Amino acid sequence: MKKKNSAAAAPPAGPNLFGEAPPPAPAKKDGLLAFSYSKMSLYEECPLKYKFKYIDKIKEEPKFYFAFGSAIHAALEFLYSVRNPPFPTLDEVCEAFRREWNLKSYLEKGYRTQQKSDDDYQKGLLMLKAYYEHNRARFAPPFLVEYATDVEVDGLLVRTISDRIEHLGGGEITIIDYKTGKDVRREPAQLYMYQKITELDPRLKEKIAETYGTRVNSVRIRELLYYHVPSNKEYTFARADDKEIGNFWERVLGVADSIRGLKFDPTPAERACSWCDYKALCPAFFGGHRHAPQPQFTAPGNIEVLVDRYGRLKEKMQEIQAELDKVAEDIGRSAKSGGEYAGNAFTASVSKSQKWAFPNREAVLGVLNQFDLYQKALDVTVAGLGRLLDSPDLAPDARQKLLEQAVRKTAVDIKIVKKGE
Ligand code: SF4
């Protein structure tokens, strides 16, 4: 938030953030426009957001899912950066993950708490372990790893970064893209961009000659593969035909023309705006009025006094919560499910139900990995795991393993009504 405030208070020299004066031309040297799939998709999401990020160069808040994804990518890059076997051991791969993870604090990675960061660290280790076991029998030195290239085409300098490229012989290649999110969405635009740029890249032919000692006349994508690391599932996509690529390229050139023409009008949309870090700078976000009042970020009064007051209230709340939990537990022990009880000032209806609890989180993550159940659990919460256990589709051996980690607990629900209300 601080970054946004300071940016709002002191916009970059020259044109202001709302485009009253033309911003510097978003071009690379030699008139080429620096372009990529992610730049295009951001522009299509909201041109003003693109401008804030790539032209005004206002940094976004760190996102924990990016930090998690890049640490997994770094570990896999380390694993495959071998010209000749043996491959690194699992411990060495986990160490590479740890090194990357520890480069930043939990806040710098975008986590709200140390605990959440630690949980994801453990999740990452389990994911790498499962990946290693699943793939170790077919480890082979790849053609290229984390291959970044900038290709000039139609006045653009287009950057692609491929996680891994395998050469199948005769200039035919497969590009592998690791996905570390919850699910894998087919993103045709990303696939088209890989295909178009990779096949135009002159360096690839040289790399094939250097690596395999054979010259090829052209490089051709045979297929593109998304590898979903959390589930060890592969999603393969055949190369696109010329018509699809042609239509896609028209779209790219249209976006590039709009950027060159400095068209940066905001396109507010519920989803895009709710995730946008530039709300405080955006005129559209405040009712569509260009000069609508900006929100106040400075707290009224003395901030140090407010911080202390906030801390004391928090402490008090924790004490009260602990006391409340204790009394509820005592009521649960004495009351019958479905019973109604009256005190002098309040009445209570008590109901009890059986719920699952999973005390050993790490062991549960291990079971989810082993049986490929991340998607089914949807989220590693007690409710999600409980639903999974109760699901009739769960395989018996997976249920058995999960049951070994589960304990049944009695949950007590107390509805309180003040007498006379
Ligand atoms: S708040 Fe919405 S309209 Fe404004 S820049 Fe962000 S995404 Fe665009």
GROMACS .gro file of C-alpha atoms and ligand atoms in nm:
model
  429
    1MET     CA    1   0.000   0.000   0.000
    2LYS     CA    2   0.283   0.237   0.080
    3LYS     CA    3   0.411   0.211  -0.271
    4LYS     CA    4   0.075   0.311  -0.412
    5ASN     CA    5   0.051   0.608  -0.178
    6SER     CA    6   0.389   0.739  -0.260
    7ALA     CA    7   0.322   0.691  -0.628
    8ALA     CA    8  -0.003   0.882  -0.595
    9ALA     CA    9   0.167   1.163  -0.408
   10ALA     CA   10   0.459   1.189  -0.646
   11PRO     CA   11   0.383   1.073  -0.997
   12PRO     CA   12   0.671   1.000  -1.229
   13ALA     CA   13   0.834   1.304  -1.383
   14GLY     CA   14   0.668   1.426  -1.702
   15PRO     CA   15   0.316   1.306  -1.786
   16ASN     CA   16   0.082   1.240  -1.497
   17LEU     CA   17  -0.087   0.911  -1.423
   18PHE     CA   18  -0.417   0.997  -1.584
   19GLY     CA   19  -0.285   1.075  -1.924
   20GLU     CA   20  -0.343   1.453  -1.932
   21ALA     CA   21  -0.011   1.479  -2.114
   22PRO     CA   22   0.111   1.207  -2.345
   23PRO     CA   23   0.333   0.950  -2.173
   24PRO     CA   24   0.666   0.858  -2.325
   25ALA     CA   25   0.632   0.629  -2.626
   26PRO     CA   26   0.618   0.268  -2.501
   27ALA     CA   27   0.878   0.153  -2.746
   28LYS     CA   28   1.212  -0.021  -2.730
   29LYS     CA   29   1.516   0.107  -2.913
   30ASP     CA   30   1.496   0.084  -3.291
   31GLY     CA   31   1.123   0.155  -3.264
   32LEU     CA   32   1.038  -0.199  -3.160
   33LEU     CA   33   0.760  -0.240  -2.907
   34ALA     CA   34   0.851  -0.478  -2.625
   35PHE     CA   35   0.572  -0.733  -2.616
   36SER     CA   36   0.477  -1.062  -2.451
   37TYR     CA   37   0.175  -1.280  -2.385
   38SER     CA   38   0.136  -1.146  -2.032
   39LYS     CA   39   0.156  -0.785  -2.152
   40MET     CA   40  -0.111  -0.853  -2.409
   41SER     CA   41  -0.344  -1.021  -2.164
   42LEU     CA   42  -0.301  -0.738  -1.916
   43TYR     CA   43  -0.381  -0.482  -2.186
   44GLU     CA   44  -0.688  -0.678  -2.285
   45GLU     CA   45  -0.797  -0.695  -1.922
   46CYS     CA   46  -0.765  -0.319  -1.876
   47PRO     CA   47  -0.553  -0.078  -2.084
   48LEU     CA   48  -0.511   0.162  -1.791
   49LYS     CA   49  -0.381  -0.116  -1.571
   50TYR     CA   50  -0.128  -0.193  -1.844
   51LYS     CA   51  -0.022   0.172  -1.846
   52PHE     CA   52   0.021   0.186  -1.469
   53LYS     CA   53   0.234  -0.125  -1.475
   54TYR     CA   54   0.442  -0.102  -1.791
   55ILE     CA   55   0.458   0.267  -1.873
   56ASP     CA   56   0.434   0.443  -1.538
   57LYS     CA   57   0.623   0.146  -1.393
   58ILE     CA   58   0.429   0.143  -1.068
   59LYS     CA   59   0.496  -0.186  -0.897
   60GLU     CA   60   0.211  -0.413  -0.795
   61GLU     CA   61   0.189  -0.568  -0.452
   62PRO     CA   62   0.372  -0.901  -0.429
   63LYS     CA   63   0.148  -1.203  -0.487
   64PHE     CA   64   0.213  -1.517  -0.285
   65TYR     CA   65   0.104  -1.748  -0.568
   66PHE     CA   66   0.371  -1.600  -0.795
   67ALA     CA   67   0.634  -1.648  -0.522
   68PHE     CA   68   0.525  -2.009  -0.477
   69GLY     CA   69   0.526  -2.076  -0.852
   70SER     CA   70   0.870  -1.925  -0.905
   71ALA     CA   71   1.024  -2.126  -0.621
   72ILE     CA   72   0.886  -2.449  -0.775
   73HIS     CA   73   1.011  -2.339  -1.117
   74ALA     CA   74   1.356  -2.263  -0.973
   75ALA     CA   75   1.376  -2.610  -0.816
   76LEU     CA   76   1.273  -2.780  -1.141
   77GLU     CA   77   1.518  -2.567  -1.336
   78PHE     CA   78   1.789  -2.686  -1.099
   79LEU     CA   79   1.676  -3.047  -1.144
   80TYR     CA   80   1.697  -3.034  -1.524
   81SER     CA   81   2.009  -2.822  -1.559
   82VAL     CA   82   2.225  -3.126  -1.624
   83ARG     CA   83   2.402  -3.201  -1.945
   84ASN     CA   84   2.496  -3.551  -1.833
   85PRO     CA   85   2.342  -3.770  -1.561
   86PRO     CA   86   2.340  -3.825  -1.269
   87PHE     CA   87   2.056  -3.591  -1.190
   88PRO     CA   88   2.048  -3.406  -0.858
   89THR     CA   89   1.904  -3.603  -0.567
   90LEU     CA   90   1.564  -3.519  -0.422
   91ASP     CA   91   1.737  -3.357  -0.124
   92GLU     CA   92   1.936  -3.132  -0.355
   93VAL     CA   93   1.621  -3.032  -0.542
   94CYS     CA   94   1.448  -2.950  -0.211
   95GLU     CA   95   1.754  -2.750  -0.110
   96ALA     CA   96   1.728  -2.548  -0.433
   97PHE     CA   97   1.362  -2.483  -0.345
   98ARG     CA   98   1.460  -2.378   0.009
   99ARG     CA   99   1.728  -2.139  -0.122
  100GLU     CA  100   1.482  -1.967  -0.352
  101TRP     CA  101   1.214  -1.960  -0.082
  102ASN     CA  102   1.442  -1.793   0.170
  103LEU     CA  103   1.547  -1.513  -0.060
  104LYS     CA  104   1.245  -1.314   0.058
  105SER     CA  105   1.053  -1.272   0.382
  106TYR     CA  106   0.693  -1.389   0.398
  107LEU     CA  107   0.572  -1.032   0.350
  108GLU     CA  108   0.797  -0.978   0.050
  109LYS     CA  109   0.652  -1.294  -0.099
  110GLY     CA  110   0.300  -1.159  -0.048
  111TYR     CA  111   0.186  -1.377   0.246
  112ARG     CA  112  -0.012  -1.222   0.525
  113THR     CA  113   0.129  -1.449   0.794
  114GLN     CA  114   0.444  -1.648   0.855
  115GLN     CA  115   0.225  -1.953   0.915
  116LYS     CA  116   0.069  -1.941   0.569
  117SER     CA  117   0.412  -1.903   0.416
  118ASP     CA  118   0.542  -2.201   0.618
  119ASP     CA  119   0.241  -2.410   0.512
  120ASP     CA  120   0.311  -2.336   0.147
  121TYR     CA  121   0.678  -2.416   0.195
  122GLN     CA  122   0.583  -2.761   0.326
  123LYS     CA  123   0.333  -2.800   0.043
  124GLY     CA  124   0.610  -2.715  -0.207
  125LEU     CA  125   0.842  -2.980  -0.060
  126LEU     CA  126   0.572  -3.244  -0.084
  127MET     CA  127   0.492  -3.139  -0.438
  128LEU     CA  128   0.856  -3.169  -0.543
  129LYS     CA  129   0.888  -3.504  -0.374
  130ALA     CA  130   0.580  -3.634  -0.558
  131TYR     CA  131   0.712  -3.487  -0.883
  132TYR     CA  132   1.050  -3.651  -0.836
  133GLU     CA  133   0.904  -3.994  -0.760
  134HIS     CA  134   0.658  -3.971  -1.045
  135ASN     CA  135   0.920  -3.874  -1.305
  136ARG     CA  136   1.251  -4.018  -1.188
  137ALA     CA  137   1.233  -4.321  -1.421
  138ARG     CA  138   1.227  -4.092  -1.725
  139PHE     CA  139   1.475  -3.823  -1.623
  140ALA     CA  140   1.677  -3.735  -1.931
  141PRO     CA  141   1.885  -3.426  -2.012
  142PRO     CA  142   1.649  -3.178  -2.178
  143PHE     CA  143   1.724  -2.973  -2.484
  144LEU     CA  144   1.671  -2.637  -2.310
  145VAL     CA  145   1.559  -2.521  -1.967
  146GLU     CA  146   1.411  -2.179  -1.883
  147TYR     CA  147   1.482  -2.064  -2.234
  148ALA     CA  148   1.416  -1.691  -2.277
  149THR     CA  149   1.419  -1.538  -2.619
  150ASP     CA  150   1.329  -1.206  -2.782
  151VAL     CA  151   1.217  -1.232  -3.140
  152GLU     CA  152   1.166  -0.937  -3.373
  153VAL     CA  153   0.851  -0.957  -3.581
  154ASP     CA  154   0.621  -0.695  -3.735
  155GLY     CA  155   0.774  -0.410  -3.535
  156LEU     CA  156   0.748  -0.601  -3.208
  157LEU     CA  157   1.016  -0.748  -2.990
  158VAL     CA  158   0.831  -1.046  -2.847
  159ARG     CA  159   0.962  -1.222  -2.542
  160THR     CA  160   0.880  -1.582  -2.453
  161ILE     CA  161   1.021  -1.790  -2.172
  162SER     CA  162   0.984  -2.166  -2.204
  163ASP     CA  163   1.019  -2.376  -1.891
  164ARG     CA  164   1.158  -2.672  -2.082
  165ILE     CA  165   1.203  -2.764  -2.447
  166GLU     CA  166   1.257  -3.117  -2.574
  167HIS     CA  167   1.396  -3.181  -2.921
  168LEU     CA  168   1.228  -3.478  -3.085
  169GLY     CA  169   1.463  -3.487  -3.385
  170GLY     CA  170   1.463  -3.316  -3.725
  171GLY     CA  171   1.383  -2.974  -3.574
  172GLU     CA  172   1.058  -3.091  -3.412
  173ILE     CA  173   1.015  -2.977  -3.054
  174THR     CA  174   0.781  -2.999  -2.757
  175ILE     CA  175   0.749  -2.707  -2.517
  176ILE     CA  176   0.667  -2.789  -2.157
  177ASP     CA  177   0.510  -2.525  -1.937
  178TYR     CA  178   0.480  -2.594  -1.563
  179LYS     CA  179   0.159  -2.491  -1.393
  180THR     CA  180   0.146  -2.468  -1.016
  181GLY     CA  181  -0.201  -2.323  -0.955
  182LYS     CA  182  -0.512  -2.510  -0.850
  183ASP     CA  183  -0.614  -2.612  -1.196
  184VAL     CA  184  -0.499  -2.592  -1.554
  185ARG     CA  185  -0.689  -2.371  -1.790
  186ARG     CA  186  -0.627  -2.407  -2.158
  187GLU     CA  187  -0.501  -2.067  -2.263
  188PRO     CA  188  -0.502  -2.074  -2.643
  189ALA     CA  189  -0.344  -1.729  -2.671
  190GLN     CA  190  -0.043  -1.840  -2.470
  191LEU     CA  191  -0.007  -2.154  -2.681
  192TYR     CA  192  -0.035  -1.958  -3.004
  193MET     CA  193   0.227  -1.713  -2.883
  194TYR     CA  194   0.469  -1.997  -2.804
  195GLN     CA  195   0.411  -2.154  -3.144
  196LYS     CA  196   0.442  -1.836  -3.347
  197ILE     CA  197   0.753  -1.704  -3.173
  198THR     CA  198   0.937  -2.031  -3.125
  199GLU     CA  199   0.909  -2.123  -3.490
  200LEU     CA  200   1.043  -1.780  -3.590
  201ASP     CA  201   1.332  -1.784  -3.345
  202PRO     CA  202   1.659  -1.813  -3.542
  203ARG     CA  203   1.860  -1.899  -3.230
  204LEU     CA  204   1.681  -2.230  -3.188
  205LYS     CA  205   1.829  -2.376  -3.506
  206GLU     CA  206   2.175  -2.277  -3.382
  207LYS     CA  207   2.107  -2.431  -3.044
  208ILE     CA  208   2.001  -2.758  -3.207
  209ALA     CA  209   2.324  -2.761  -3.410
  210GLU     CA  210   2.533  -2.682  -3.099
  211THR     CA  211   2.363  -2.945  -2.884
  212TYR     CA  212   2.311  -3.235  -3.127
  213GLY     CA  213   2.559  -3.159  -3.403
  214THR     CA  214   2.287  -3.164  -3.672
  215ARG     CA  215   2.164  -2.875  -3.883
  216VAL     CA  216   1.792  -2.832  -3.939
  217ASN     CA  217   1.620  -2.607  -4.191
  218SER     CA  218   1.336  -2.510  -3.964
  219VAL     CA  219   1.198  -2.557  -3.617
  220ARG     CA  220   0.845  -2.685  -3.582
  221ILE     CA  221   0.634  -2.736  -3.273
  222ARG     CA  222   0.488  -3.084  -3.258
  223GLU     CA  223   0.292  -3.027  -2.938
  224LEU     CA  224   0.268  -2.806  -2.633
  225LEU     CA  225   0.233  -2.952  -2.292
  226TYR     CA  226   0.108  -2.804  -1.969
  227TYR     CA  227   0.248  -2.999  -1.675
  228HIS     CA  228   0.035  -2.952  -1.364
  229VAL     CA  229   0.286  -3.000  -1.085
  230PRO     CA  230   0.037  -3.031  -0.792
  231SER     CA  231  -0.133  -3.331  -0.957
  232ASN     CA  232   0.148  -3.460  -1.184
  233LYS     CA  233  -0.095  -3.451  -1.474
  234GLU     CA  234   0.000  -3.362  -1.828
  235TYR     CA  235  -0.225  -3.171  -2.068
  236THR     CA  236  -0.109  -3.195  -2.426
  237PHE     CA  237  -0.218  -2.962  -2.706
  238ALA     CA  238  -0.152  -3.020  -3.074
  239ARG     CA  239  -0.003  -2.741  -3.284
  240ALA     CA  240  -0.251  -2.482  -3.404
  241ASP     CA  241  -0.331  -2.454  -3.776
  242ASP     CA  242  -0.232  -2.152  -3.986
  243LYS     CA  243  -0.579  -1.997  -3.967
  244GLU     CA  244  -0.582  -1.999  -3.588
  245ILE     CA  245  -0.234  -1.849  -3.575
  246GLY     CA  246  -0.328  -1.588  -3.838
  247ASN     CA  247  -0.635  -1.476  -3.640
  248PHE     CA  248  -0.433  -1.466  -3.322
  249TRP     CA  249  -0.164  -1.256  -3.483
  250GLU     CA  250  -0.423  -1.003  -3.605
  251ARG     CA  251  -0.527  -0.971  -3.244
  252VAL     CA  252  -0.167  -0.917  -3.131
  253LEU     CA  253  -0.114  -0.644  -3.392
  254GLY     CA  254  -0.440  -0.477  -3.288
  255VAL     CA  255  -0.328  -0.461  -2.925
  256ALA     CA  256   0.016  -0.334  -3.030
  257ASP     CA  257  -0.144  -0.059  -3.242
  258SER     CA  258  -0.358   0.051  -2.949
  259ILE     CA  259  -0.053   0.067  -2.723
  260ARG     CA  260   0.139   0.268  -2.980
  261GLY     CA  261  -0.163   0.495  -3.017
  262LEU     CA  262  -0.156   0.553  -2.638
  263LYS     CA  263  -0.507   0.421  -2.590
  264PHE     CA  264  -0.520   0.358  -2.221
  265ASP     CA  265  -0.882   0.407  -2.123
  266PRO     CA  266  -0.984   0.204  -1.819
  267THR     CA  267  -1.225  -0.084  -1.873
  268PRO     CA  268  -1.362  -0.149  -1.524
  269ALA     CA  269  -1.497  -0.496  -1.458
  270GLU     CA  270  -1.584  -0.651  -1.128
  271ARG     CA  271  -1.327  -0.927  -1.135
  272ALA     CA  272  -1.040  -0.729  -1.285
  273CYS     CA  273  -1.092  -0.434  -1.051
  274SER     CA  274  -1.125  -0.647  -0.740
  275TRP     CA  275  -0.773  -0.785  -0.799
  276CYS     CA  276  -0.625  -0.456  -0.917
  277ASP     CA  277  -0.357  -0.289  -0.708
  278TYR     CA  278  -0.409   0.043  -0.882
  279LYS     CA  279  -0.758   0.117  -0.754
  280ALA     CA  280  -0.632   0.412  -0.551
  281LEU     CA  281  -0.497   0.571  -0.868
  282CYS     CA  282  -0.777   0.482  -1.102
  283PRO     CA  283  -1.034   0.745  -1.199
  284ALA     CA  284  -1.280   0.483  -1.323
  285PHE     CA  285  -1.284   0.303  -0.997
  286PHE     CA  286  -1.442   0.599  -0.822
  287GLY     CA  287  -1.772   0.619  -1.000
  288GLY     CA  288  -1.626   0.689  -1.341
  289HIS     CA  289  -1.544   1.052  -1.259
  290ARG     CA  290  -1.206   1.152  -1.381
  291HIS     CA  291  -1.139   1.379  -1.088
  292ALA     CA  292  -1.337   1.190  -0.829
  293PRO     CA  293  -1.203   1.229  -0.475
  294GLN     CA  294  -0.925   0.992  -0.384
  295PRO     CA  295  -0.959   0.781  -0.069
  296GLN     CA  296  -0.792   0.894   0.248
  297PHE     CA  297  -0.511   0.665   0.350
  298THR     CA  298  -0.385   0.861   0.646
  299ALA     CA  299  -0.557   0.764   0.966
  300PRO     CA  300  -0.720   1.046   1.156
  301GLY     CA  301  -0.535   1.135   1.472
  302ASN     CA  302  -0.201   1.013   1.590
  303ILE     CA  303  -0.105   0.684   1.423
  304GLU     CA  304   0.113   0.565   1.715
  305VAL     CA  305  -0.178   0.604   1.957
  306LEU     CA  306  -0.411   0.419   1.720
  307VAL     CA  307  -0.161   0.134   1.679
  308ASP     CA  308  -0.144   0.084   2.057
  309ARG     CA  309  -0.518   0.101   2.092
  310TYR     CA  310  -0.562  -0.152   1.812
  311GLY     CA  311  -0.310  -0.387   1.974
  312ARG     CA  312  -0.481  -0.368   2.314
  313LEU     CA  313  -0.824  -0.433   2.163
  314LYS     CA  314  -0.685  -0.732   1.975
  315GLU     CA  315  -0.538  -0.875   2.296
  316LYS     CA  316  -0.867  -0.825   2.476
  317MET     CA  317  -1.053  -0.994   2.192
  318GLN     CA  318  -0.823  -1.299   2.209
  319GLU     CA  319  -0.877  -1.328   2.585
  320ILE     CA  320  -1.254  -1.307   2.544
  321GLN     CA  321  -1.247  -1.559   2.258
  322ALA     CA  322  -1.051  -1.808   2.470
  323GLU     CA  323  -1.299  -1.767   2.756
  324LEU     CA  324  -1.593  -1.805   2.518
  325ASP     CA  325  -1.448  -2.128   2.375
  326LYS     CA  326  -1.399  -2.267   2.723
  327VAL     CA  327  -1.759  -2.191   2.832
  328ALA     CA  328  -1.895  -2.338   2.506
  329GLU     CA  329  -1.695  -2.655   2.572
  330ASP     CA  330  -1.840  -2.679   2.923
  331ILE     CA  331  -2.196  -2.631   2.791
  332GLY     CA  332  -2.126  -2.898   2.528
  333ARG     CA  333  -2.027  -3.144   2.798
  334SER     CA  334  -2.337  -3.081   3.012
  335ALA     CA  335  -2.604  -3.032   2.745
  336LYS     CA  336  -2.792  -3.281   2.529
  337SER     CA  337  -2.813  -3.230   2.157
  338GLY     CA  338  -3.143  -3.061   2.073
  339GLY     CA  339  -3.182  -2.940   2.434
  340GLU     CA  340  -3.313  -2.597   2.537
  341TYR     CA  341  -3.175  -2.435   2.851
  342ALA     CA  342  -3.268  -2.115   3.030
  343GLY     CA  343  -3.052  -1.896   3.249
  344ASN     CA  344  -3.174  -1.577   3.419
  345ALA     CA  345  -3.106  -1.352   3.124
  346PHE     CA  346  -3.059  -1.581   2.823
  347THR     CA  347  -3.190  -1.903   2.673
  348ALA     CA  348  -2.979  -2.142   2.469
  349SER     CA  349  -3.064  -2.411   2.211
  350VAL     CA  350  -2.780  -2.660   2.184
  351SER     CA  351  -2.714  -2.892   1.896
  352LYS     CA  352  -2.424  -3.128   1.852
  353SER     CA  353  -2.278  -3.280   1.540
  354GLN     CA  354  -1.982  -3.495   1.448
  355LYS     CA  355  -1.706  -3.332   1.247
  356TRP     CA  356  -1.371  -3.443   1.117
  357ALA     CA  357  -1.048  -3.292   1.245
  358PHE     CA  358  -0.704  -3.341   1.093
  359PRO     CA  359  -0.432  -3.269   1.347
  360ASN     CA  360  -0.135  -3.359   1.127
  361ARG     CA  361  -0.154  -3.119   0.833
  362GLU     CA  362   0.170  -3.235   0.675
  363ALA     CA  363   0.060  -3.599   0.672
  364VAL     CA  364  -0.273  -3.499   0.515
  365LEU     CA  365  -0.092  -3.307   0.237
  366GLY     CA  366   0.112  -3.623   0.178
  367VAL     CA  367  -0.204  -3.832   0.132
  368LEU     CA  368  -0.356  -3.572  -0.104
  369ASN     CA  369  -0.040  -3.578  -0.312
  370GLN     CA  370  -0.017  -3.955  -0.314
  371PHE     CA  371  -0.372  -4.001  -0.443
  372ASP     CA  372  -0.386  -3.695  -0.660
  373LEU     CA  373  -0.666  -3.543  -0.457
  374TYR     CA  374  -0.580  -3.174  -0.454
  375GLN     CA  375  -0.848  -3.092  -0.708
  376LYS     CA  376  -1.111  -3.294  -0.527
  377ALA     CA  377  -1.039  -3.141  -0.188
  378LEU     CA  378  -1.067  -2.800  -0.360
  379ASP     CA  379  -0.901  -2.647  -0.063
  380VAL     CA  380  -0.703  -2.797   0.219
  381THR     CA  381  -0.952  -2.690   0.482
  382VAL     CA  382  -1.122  -2.906   0.741
  383ALA     CA  383  -1.454  -2.859   0.558
  384GLY     CA  384  -1.301  -2.950   0.219
  385LEU     CA  385  -1.132  -3.259   0.360
  386GLY     CA  386  -1.450  -3.361   0.544
  387ARG     CA  387  -1.650  -3.338   0.221
  388LEU     CA  388  -1.384  -3.543   0.046
  389LEU     CA  389  -1.399  -3.814   0.312
  390ASP     CA  390  -1.775  -3.826   0.292
  391SER     CA  391  -1.773  -3.841  -0.086
  392PRO     CA  392  -1.885  -4.179  -0.231
  393ASP     CA  393  -1.636  -4.136  -0.520
  394LEU     CA  394  -1.329  -4.154  -0.300
  395ALA     CA  395  -1.121  -4.467  -0.370
  396PRO     CA  396  -1.117  -4.708  -0.071
  397ASP     CA  397  -0.737  -4.701  -0.025
  398ALA     CA  398  -0.732  -4.320  -0.036
  399ARG     CA  399  -1.019  -4.311   0.217
  400GLN     CA  400  -0.832  -4.551   0.442
  401LYS     CA  401  -0.516  -4.334   0.434
  402LEU     CA  402  -0.713  -4.017   0.501
  403LEU     CA  403  -0.903  -4.185   0.786
  404GLU     CA  404  -0.570  -4.268   0.948
  405GLN     CA  405  -0.511  -3.892   0.974
  406ALA     CA  406  -0.865  -3.800   1.081
  407VAL     CA  407  -1.027  -3.786   1.421
  408ARG     CA  408  -1.396  -3.743   1.491
  409LYS     CA  409  -1.483  -3.445   1.709
  410THR     CA  410  -1.808  -3.329   1.853
  411ALA     CA  411  -1.894  -2.979   1.735
  412VAL     CA  412  -2.134  -2.786   1.958
  413ASP     CA  413  -2.357  -2.519   1.814
  414ILE     CA  414  -2.518  -2.285   2.069
  415LYS     CA  415  -2.789  -2.041   1.970
  416ILE     CA  416  -2.837  -1.774   2.231
  417VAL     CA  417  -3.139  -1.549   2.268
  418LYS     CA  418  -3.175  -1.274   2.526
  419LYS     CA  419  -3.489  -1.314   2.732
  420GLY     CA  420  -3.763  -1.073   2.642
  421GLU     CA  421  -3.641  -1.024   2.282
  422SF4     S1  422  -0.930  -0.042  -1.097
  422SF4    FE1  423  -1.025  -0.149  -1.268
  422SF4     S2  424  -1.051   0.007  -1.428
  422SF4    FE2  425  -0.903   0.086  -1.280
  422SF4     S3  426  -0.701   0.030  -1.359
  422SF4    FE3  427  -0.764  -0.131  -1.220
  422SF4     S4  428  -0.865  -0.283  -1.350
  422SF4    FE4  429  -0.854  -0.093  -1.466
   0.00000   0.00000   0.00000
